XYZ file of N, CA and C in Angstrom:
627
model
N -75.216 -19.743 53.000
C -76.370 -19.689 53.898
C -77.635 -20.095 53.138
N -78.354 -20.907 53.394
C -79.697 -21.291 52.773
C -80.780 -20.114 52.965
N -81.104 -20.535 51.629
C -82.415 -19.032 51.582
C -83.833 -19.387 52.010
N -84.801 -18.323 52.737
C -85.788 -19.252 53.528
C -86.835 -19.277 52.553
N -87.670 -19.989 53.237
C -89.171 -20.442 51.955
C -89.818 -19.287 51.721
N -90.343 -18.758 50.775
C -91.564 -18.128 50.498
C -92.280 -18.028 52.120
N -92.976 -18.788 52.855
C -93.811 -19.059 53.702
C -92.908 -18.840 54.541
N -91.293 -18.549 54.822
C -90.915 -18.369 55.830
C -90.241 -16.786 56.193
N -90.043 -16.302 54.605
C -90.209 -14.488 54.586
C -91.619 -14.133 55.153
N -92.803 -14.729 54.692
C -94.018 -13.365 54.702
C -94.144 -14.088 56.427
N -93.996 -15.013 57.077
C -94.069 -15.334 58.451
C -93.178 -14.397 59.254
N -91.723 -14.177 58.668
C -91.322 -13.194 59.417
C -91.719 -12.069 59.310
N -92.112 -11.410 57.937
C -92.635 -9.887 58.083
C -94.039 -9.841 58.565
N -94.777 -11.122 59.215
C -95.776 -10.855 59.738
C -95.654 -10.663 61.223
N -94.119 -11.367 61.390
C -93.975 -11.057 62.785
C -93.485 -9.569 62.983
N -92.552 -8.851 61.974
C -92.649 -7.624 62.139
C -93.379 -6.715 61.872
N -94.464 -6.449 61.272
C -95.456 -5.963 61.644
C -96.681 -5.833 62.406
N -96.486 -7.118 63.538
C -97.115 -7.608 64.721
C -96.379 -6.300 66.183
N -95.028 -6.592 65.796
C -94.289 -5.501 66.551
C -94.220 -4.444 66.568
N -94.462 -3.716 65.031
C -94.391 -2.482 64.833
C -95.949 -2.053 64.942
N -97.164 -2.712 65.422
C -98.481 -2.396 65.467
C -98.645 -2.090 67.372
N -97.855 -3.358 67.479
C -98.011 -3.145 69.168
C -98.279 -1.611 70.251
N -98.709 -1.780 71.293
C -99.115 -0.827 71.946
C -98.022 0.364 72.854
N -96.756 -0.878 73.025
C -95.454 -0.115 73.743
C -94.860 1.013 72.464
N -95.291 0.854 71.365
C -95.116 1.349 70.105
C -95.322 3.158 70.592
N -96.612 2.698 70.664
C -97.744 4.420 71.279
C -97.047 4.810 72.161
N -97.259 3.993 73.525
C -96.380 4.776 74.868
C -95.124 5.412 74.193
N -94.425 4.732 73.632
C -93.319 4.919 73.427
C -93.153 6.955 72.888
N -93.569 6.509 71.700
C -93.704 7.660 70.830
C -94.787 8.567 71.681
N -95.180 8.765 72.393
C -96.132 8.992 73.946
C -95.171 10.443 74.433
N -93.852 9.605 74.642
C -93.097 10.185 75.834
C -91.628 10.632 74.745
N -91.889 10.531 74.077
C -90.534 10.876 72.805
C -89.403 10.252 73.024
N -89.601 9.395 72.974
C -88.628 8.612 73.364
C -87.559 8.447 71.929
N -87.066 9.517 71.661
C -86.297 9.361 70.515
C -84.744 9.507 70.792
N -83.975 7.919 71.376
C -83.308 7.778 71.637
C -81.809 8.314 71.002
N -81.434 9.337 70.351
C -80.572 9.560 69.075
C -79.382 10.631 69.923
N -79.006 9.930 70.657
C -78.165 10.682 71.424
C -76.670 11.104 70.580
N -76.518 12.630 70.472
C -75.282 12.808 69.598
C -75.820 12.186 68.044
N -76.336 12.237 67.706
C -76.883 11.487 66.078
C -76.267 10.418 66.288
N -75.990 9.216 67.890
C -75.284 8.200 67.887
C -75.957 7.137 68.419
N -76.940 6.985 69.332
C -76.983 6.026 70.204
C -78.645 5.800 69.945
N -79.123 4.600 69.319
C -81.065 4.488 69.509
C -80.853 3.981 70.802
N -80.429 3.794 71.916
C -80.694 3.651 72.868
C -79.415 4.107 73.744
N -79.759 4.638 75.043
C -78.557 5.203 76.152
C -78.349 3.904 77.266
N -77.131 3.989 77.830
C -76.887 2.826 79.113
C -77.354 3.271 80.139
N -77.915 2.488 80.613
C -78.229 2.399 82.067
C -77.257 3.153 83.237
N -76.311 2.891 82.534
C -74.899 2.988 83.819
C -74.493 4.510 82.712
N -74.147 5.253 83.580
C -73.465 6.478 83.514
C -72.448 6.277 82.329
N -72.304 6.751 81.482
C -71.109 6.703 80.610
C -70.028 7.550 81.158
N -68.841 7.162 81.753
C -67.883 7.979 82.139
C -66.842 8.081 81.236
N -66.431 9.258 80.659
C -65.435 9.054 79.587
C -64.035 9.033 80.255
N -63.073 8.051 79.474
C -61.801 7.654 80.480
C -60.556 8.409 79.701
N -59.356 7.702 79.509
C -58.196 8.582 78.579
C -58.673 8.363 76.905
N -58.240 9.422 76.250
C -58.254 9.484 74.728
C -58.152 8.086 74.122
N -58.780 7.299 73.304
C -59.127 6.112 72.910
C -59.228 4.931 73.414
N -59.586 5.390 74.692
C -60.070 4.364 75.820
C -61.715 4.082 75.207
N -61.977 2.603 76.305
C -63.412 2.853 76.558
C -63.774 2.982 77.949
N -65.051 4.164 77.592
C -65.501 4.678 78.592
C -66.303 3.849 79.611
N -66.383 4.030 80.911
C -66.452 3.104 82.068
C -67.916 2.584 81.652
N -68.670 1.824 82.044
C -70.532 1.499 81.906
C -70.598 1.139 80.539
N -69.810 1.551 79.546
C -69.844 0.298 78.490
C -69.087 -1.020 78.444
N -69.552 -1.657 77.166
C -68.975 -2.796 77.024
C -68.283 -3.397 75.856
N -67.198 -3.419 76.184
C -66.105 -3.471 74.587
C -66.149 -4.734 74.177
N -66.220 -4.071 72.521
C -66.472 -5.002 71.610
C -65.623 -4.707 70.276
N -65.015 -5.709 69.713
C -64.547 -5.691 68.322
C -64.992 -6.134 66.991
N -65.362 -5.369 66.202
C -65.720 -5.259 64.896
C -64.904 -5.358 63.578
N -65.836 -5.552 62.720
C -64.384 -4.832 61.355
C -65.687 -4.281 60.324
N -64.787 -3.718 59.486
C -65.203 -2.608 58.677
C -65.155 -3.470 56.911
N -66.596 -3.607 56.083
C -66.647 -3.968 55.145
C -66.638 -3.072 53.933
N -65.838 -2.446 53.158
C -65.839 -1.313 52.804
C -66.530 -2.355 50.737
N -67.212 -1.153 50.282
C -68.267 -1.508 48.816
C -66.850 -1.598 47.560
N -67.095 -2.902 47.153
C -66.000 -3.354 45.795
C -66.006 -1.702 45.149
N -64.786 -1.513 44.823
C -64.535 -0.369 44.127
C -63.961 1.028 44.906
N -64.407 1.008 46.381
C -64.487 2.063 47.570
C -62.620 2.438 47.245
N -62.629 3.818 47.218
C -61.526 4.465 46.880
C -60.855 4.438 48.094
N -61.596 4.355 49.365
C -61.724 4.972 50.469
C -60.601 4.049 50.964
N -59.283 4.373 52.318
C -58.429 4.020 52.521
C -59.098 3.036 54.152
N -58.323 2.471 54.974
C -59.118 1.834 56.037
C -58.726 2.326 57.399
N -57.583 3.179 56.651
C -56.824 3.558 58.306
C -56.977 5.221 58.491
N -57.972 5.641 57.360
C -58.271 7.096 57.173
C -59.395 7.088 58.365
N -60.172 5.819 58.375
C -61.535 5.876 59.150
C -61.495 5.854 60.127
N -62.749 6.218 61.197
C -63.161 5.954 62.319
C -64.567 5.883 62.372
N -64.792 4.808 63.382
C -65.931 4.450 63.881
C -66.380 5.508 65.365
N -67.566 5.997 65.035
C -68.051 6.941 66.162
C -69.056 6.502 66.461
N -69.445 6.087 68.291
C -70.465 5.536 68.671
C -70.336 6.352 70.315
N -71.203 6.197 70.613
C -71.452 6.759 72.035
C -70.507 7.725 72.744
N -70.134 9.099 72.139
C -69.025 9.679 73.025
C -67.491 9.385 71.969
N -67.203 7.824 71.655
C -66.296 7.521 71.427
C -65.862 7.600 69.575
N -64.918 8.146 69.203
C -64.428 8.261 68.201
C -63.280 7.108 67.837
N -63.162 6.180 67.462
C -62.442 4.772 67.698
C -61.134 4.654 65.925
N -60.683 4.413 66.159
C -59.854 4.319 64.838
C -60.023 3.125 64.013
N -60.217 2.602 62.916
C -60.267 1.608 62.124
C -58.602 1.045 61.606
N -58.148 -0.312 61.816
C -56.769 -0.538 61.427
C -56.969 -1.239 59.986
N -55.507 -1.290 59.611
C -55.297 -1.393 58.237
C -56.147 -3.039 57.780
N -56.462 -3.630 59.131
C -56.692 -4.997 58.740
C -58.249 -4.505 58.788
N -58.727 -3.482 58.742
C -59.963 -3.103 59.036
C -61.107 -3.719 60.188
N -60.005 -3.692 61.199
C -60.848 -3.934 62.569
C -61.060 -2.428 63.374
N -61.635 -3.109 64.414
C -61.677 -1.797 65.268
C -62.285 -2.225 67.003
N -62.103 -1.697 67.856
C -62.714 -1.895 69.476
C -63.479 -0.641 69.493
N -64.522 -0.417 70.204
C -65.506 0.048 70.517
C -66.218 -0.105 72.001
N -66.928 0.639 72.391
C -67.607 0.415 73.775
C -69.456 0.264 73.279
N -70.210 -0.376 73.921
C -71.319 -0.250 72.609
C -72.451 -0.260 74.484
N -73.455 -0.064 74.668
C -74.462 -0.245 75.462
C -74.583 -1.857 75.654
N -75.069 -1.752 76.996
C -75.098 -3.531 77.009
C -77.092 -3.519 77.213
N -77.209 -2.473 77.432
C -78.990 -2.491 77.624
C -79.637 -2.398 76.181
N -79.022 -2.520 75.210
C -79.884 -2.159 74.033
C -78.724 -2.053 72.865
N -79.338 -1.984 71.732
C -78.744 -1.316 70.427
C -78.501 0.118 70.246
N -77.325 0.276 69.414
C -76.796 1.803 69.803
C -76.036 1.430 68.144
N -76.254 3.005 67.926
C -76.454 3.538 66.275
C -74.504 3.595 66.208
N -73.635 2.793 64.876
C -72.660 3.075 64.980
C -71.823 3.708 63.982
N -71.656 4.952 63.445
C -71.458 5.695 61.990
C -69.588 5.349 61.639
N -69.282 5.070 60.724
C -68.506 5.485 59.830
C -67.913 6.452 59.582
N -66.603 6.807 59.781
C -66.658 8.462 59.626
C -65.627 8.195 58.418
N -64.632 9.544 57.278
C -64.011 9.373 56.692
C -63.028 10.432 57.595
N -61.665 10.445 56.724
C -60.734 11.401 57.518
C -61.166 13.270 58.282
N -62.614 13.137 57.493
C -62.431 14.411 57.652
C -63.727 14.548 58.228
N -64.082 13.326 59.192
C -65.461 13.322 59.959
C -66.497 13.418 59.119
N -66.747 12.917 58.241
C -68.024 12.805 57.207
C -68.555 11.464 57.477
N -69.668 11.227 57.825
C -70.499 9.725 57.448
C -70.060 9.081 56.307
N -70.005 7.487 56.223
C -70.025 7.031 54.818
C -71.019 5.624 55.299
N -70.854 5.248 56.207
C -71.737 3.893 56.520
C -72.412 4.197 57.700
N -72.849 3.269 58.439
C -73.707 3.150 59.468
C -73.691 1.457 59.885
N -74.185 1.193 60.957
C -74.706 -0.110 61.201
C -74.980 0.096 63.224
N -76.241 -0.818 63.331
C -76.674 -1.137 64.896
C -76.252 -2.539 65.285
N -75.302 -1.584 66.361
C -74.682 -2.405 67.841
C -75.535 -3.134 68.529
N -75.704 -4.546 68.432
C -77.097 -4.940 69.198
C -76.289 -5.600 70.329
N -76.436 -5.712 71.342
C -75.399 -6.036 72.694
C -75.342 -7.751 72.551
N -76.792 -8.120 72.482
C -76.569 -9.756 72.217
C -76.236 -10.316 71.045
N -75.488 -10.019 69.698
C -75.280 -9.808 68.550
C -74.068 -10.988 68.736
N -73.797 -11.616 67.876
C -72.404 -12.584 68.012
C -71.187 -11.684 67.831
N -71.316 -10.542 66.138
C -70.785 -10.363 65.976
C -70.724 -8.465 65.508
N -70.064 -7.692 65.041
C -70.079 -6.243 64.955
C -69.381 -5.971 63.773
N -70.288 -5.391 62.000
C -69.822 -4.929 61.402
C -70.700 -4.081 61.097
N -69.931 -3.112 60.110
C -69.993 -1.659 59.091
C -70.040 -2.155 57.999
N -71.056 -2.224 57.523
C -71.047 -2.224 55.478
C -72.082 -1.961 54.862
N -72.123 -1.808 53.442
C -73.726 -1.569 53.359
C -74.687 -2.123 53.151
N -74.417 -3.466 54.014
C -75.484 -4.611 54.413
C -76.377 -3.837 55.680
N -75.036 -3.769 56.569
C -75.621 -3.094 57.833
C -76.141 -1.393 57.852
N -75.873 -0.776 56.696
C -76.551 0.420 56.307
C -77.958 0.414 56.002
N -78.015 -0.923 55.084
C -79.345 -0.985 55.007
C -79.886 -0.887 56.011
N -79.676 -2.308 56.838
C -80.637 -2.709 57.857
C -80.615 -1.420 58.680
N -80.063 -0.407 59.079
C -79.628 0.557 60.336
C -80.963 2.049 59.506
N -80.558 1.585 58.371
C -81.890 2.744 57.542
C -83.098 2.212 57.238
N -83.331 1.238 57.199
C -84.711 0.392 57.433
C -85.208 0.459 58.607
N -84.506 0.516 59.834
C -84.512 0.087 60.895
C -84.933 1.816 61.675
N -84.314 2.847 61.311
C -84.903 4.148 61.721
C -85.918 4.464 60.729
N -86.156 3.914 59.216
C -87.403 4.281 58.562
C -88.978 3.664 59.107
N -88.662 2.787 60.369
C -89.742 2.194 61.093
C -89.999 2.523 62.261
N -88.996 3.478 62.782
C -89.312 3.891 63.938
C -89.083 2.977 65.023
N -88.007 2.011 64.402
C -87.715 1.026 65.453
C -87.018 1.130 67.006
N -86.245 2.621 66.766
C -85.655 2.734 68.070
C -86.588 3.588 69.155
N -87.632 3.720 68.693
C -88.693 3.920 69.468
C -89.501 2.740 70.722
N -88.783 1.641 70.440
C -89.231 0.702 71.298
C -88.832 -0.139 72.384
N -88.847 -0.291 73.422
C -87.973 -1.281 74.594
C -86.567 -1.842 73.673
N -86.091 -2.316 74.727
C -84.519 -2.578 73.585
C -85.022 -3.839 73.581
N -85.543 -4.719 73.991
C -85.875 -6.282 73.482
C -86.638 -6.189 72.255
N -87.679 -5.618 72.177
C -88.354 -5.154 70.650
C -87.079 -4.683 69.544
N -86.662 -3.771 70.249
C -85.961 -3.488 68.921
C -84.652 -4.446 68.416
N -84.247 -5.412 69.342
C -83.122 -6.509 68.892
C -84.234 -7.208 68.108
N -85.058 -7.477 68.353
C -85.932 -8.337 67.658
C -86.390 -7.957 66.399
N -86.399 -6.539 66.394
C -87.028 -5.428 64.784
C -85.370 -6.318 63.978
N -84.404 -5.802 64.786
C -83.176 -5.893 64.271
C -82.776 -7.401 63.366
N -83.538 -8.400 64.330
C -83.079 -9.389 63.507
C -84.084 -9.707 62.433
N -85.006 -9.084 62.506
C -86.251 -9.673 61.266
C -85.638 -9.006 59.979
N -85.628 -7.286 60.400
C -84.845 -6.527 59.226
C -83.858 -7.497 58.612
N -82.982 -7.570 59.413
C -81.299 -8.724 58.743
C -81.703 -9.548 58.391
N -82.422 -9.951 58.470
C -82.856 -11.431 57.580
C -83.902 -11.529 56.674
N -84.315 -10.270 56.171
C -85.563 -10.555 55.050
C -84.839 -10.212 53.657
N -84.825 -11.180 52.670
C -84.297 -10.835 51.289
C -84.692 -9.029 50.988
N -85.386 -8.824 51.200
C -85.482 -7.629 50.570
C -84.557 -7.012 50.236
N -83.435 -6.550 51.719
C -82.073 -6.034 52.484
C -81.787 -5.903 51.156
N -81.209 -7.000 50.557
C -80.390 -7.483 49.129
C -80.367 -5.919 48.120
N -81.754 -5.727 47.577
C -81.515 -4.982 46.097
C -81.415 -3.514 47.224
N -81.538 -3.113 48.255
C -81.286 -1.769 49.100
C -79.508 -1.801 49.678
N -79.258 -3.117 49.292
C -77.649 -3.220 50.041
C -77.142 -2.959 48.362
N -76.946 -3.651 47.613
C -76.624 -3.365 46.168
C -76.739 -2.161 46.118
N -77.444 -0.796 45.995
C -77.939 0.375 45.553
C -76.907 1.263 46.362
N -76.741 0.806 47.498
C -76.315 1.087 48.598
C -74.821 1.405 48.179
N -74.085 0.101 47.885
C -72.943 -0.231 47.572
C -72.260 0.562 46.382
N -73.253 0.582 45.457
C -72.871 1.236 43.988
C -72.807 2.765 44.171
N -73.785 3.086 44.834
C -73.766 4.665 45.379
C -72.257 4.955 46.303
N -72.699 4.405 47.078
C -71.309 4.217 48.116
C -69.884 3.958 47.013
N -69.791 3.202 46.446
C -68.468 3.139 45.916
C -68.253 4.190 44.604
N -68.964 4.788 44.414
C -68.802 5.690 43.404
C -68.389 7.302 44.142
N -69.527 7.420 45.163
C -69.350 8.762 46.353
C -69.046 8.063 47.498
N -68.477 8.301 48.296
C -68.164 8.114 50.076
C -69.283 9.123 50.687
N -69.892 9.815 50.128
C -70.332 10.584 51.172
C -71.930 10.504 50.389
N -72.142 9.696 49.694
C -73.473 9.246 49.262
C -74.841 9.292 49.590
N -74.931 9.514 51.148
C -75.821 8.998 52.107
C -76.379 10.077 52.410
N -74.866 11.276 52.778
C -75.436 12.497 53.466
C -75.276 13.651 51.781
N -75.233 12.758 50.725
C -75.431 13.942 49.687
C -76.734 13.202 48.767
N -77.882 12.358 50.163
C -78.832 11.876 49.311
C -78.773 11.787 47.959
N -77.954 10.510 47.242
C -77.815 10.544 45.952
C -79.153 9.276 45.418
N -78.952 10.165 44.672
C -81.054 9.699 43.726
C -81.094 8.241 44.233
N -80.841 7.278 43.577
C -81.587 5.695 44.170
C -81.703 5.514 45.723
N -81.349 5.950 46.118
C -81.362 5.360 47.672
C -82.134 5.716 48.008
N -83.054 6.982 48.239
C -84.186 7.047 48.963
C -85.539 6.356 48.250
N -85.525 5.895 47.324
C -86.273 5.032 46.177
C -86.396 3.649 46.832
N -84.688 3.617 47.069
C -84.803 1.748 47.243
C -84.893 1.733 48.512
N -85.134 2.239 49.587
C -85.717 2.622 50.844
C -86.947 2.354 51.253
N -87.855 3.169 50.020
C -89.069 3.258 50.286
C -89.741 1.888 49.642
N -88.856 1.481 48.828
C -89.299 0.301 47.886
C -89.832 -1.233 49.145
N -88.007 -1.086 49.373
C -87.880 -2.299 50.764
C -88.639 -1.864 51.910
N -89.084 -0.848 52.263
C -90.308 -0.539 53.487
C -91.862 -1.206 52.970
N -92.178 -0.827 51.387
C -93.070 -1.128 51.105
C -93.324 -3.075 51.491
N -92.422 -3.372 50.781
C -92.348 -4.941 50.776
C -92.626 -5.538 52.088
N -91.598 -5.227 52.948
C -91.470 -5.612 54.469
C -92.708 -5.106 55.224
N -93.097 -4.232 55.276
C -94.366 -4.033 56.175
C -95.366 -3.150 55.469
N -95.165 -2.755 54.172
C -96.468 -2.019 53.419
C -96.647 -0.886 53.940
């Protein structure tokens, strides 16, 4: 993938901080709009979520298949996991795919679990997205992405937070930190291990100051 110009990073983080200044910003955070349904979803469907048989997807979503990028070194097995998103607890296969039901009105938060329901990754379901993975590319972006208060905003804003995040070099030395933590602990994230909240605050600084 070609890397963009100098002049074409600080253009995009000027466009995201054009967004994150905006006024739907206020309303938003106005009315609490703190979409975190189940510690799962920055945004809910429109349509009723009806839950159907045991590893079904539930009616008013919209199924989608993913796979799971697990950090060089990860002890961690692929068929131990599951992906938990909206209601749904989904199994990960040995080829490290998986189906899912995800919101079609917005982005919706999608965790990682290990055998014994513990977090290890994260990544946001964006409905117009080509494609759907877990790694700690998409950890970054999914923790950048709630360190801005992004799911605080219309779901067109926030696909849009979504793609500026994914595409600014920064991602890079917060996905690395990410990875090394991660492949050393699985449960890294929720046992806040020292660099990560560092290289967090580092890549917030850069991207929008």
């Amino acid at each position: 993938m070609e890397q963009p110009t100098d002049q074409q990073v600080e253009e995009s983080r000027r466009r995201l901080r054009a967004i994150l200044s905006r006024r739907e910003f206020v309303a938003a955070a106005s009315v609490g709009a703190l979409g975190l349904a189940g510690c799962g979803s920055g945004t809910s469907p429109t349509t009723p979520v009806v839950p159907t048989s045991p590893g079904g997807i539930p009616s008013g979503l919209q199924s989608v298949t993913g796979t799971v990028s697990l950090p060089t070194g990860s002890a961690l097995k692929l068929t131990d996991l599951s992906v938990d998103i909206l209601t749904q607890t989904m199994p990960v296969s040995a080829s490290a795919g998986f189906t899912v039901g995800i919101s079609s009105s917005g982005p919706s938060l999608a965790l990682l679990l290990d055998a014994s329901g513990n977090g290890v990754l994260m990544s946001i379901f964006d409905p117009s997205a080509a494609s759907h993975v877990i790694s700690t590319h998409t950890t970054a972006v999914a923790l950048l992405y709630y360190g801005m208060n992004a799911f605080m905003f219309p779901a067109a804003a926030m696909s849009q937070i979504l793609a500026l995040i994914d595409g600014d070099p920064a991602i890079a030395a917060l996905d690395a930190t990410i990875a090394t933590a991660v492949a050393a602990d699985p449960h890294a994230l929720a046992n806040n291990a020292t660099p990560i909240g560092p290289a967090i605050s580092q890549a917030l600084q850069i991207m929008v100051g």
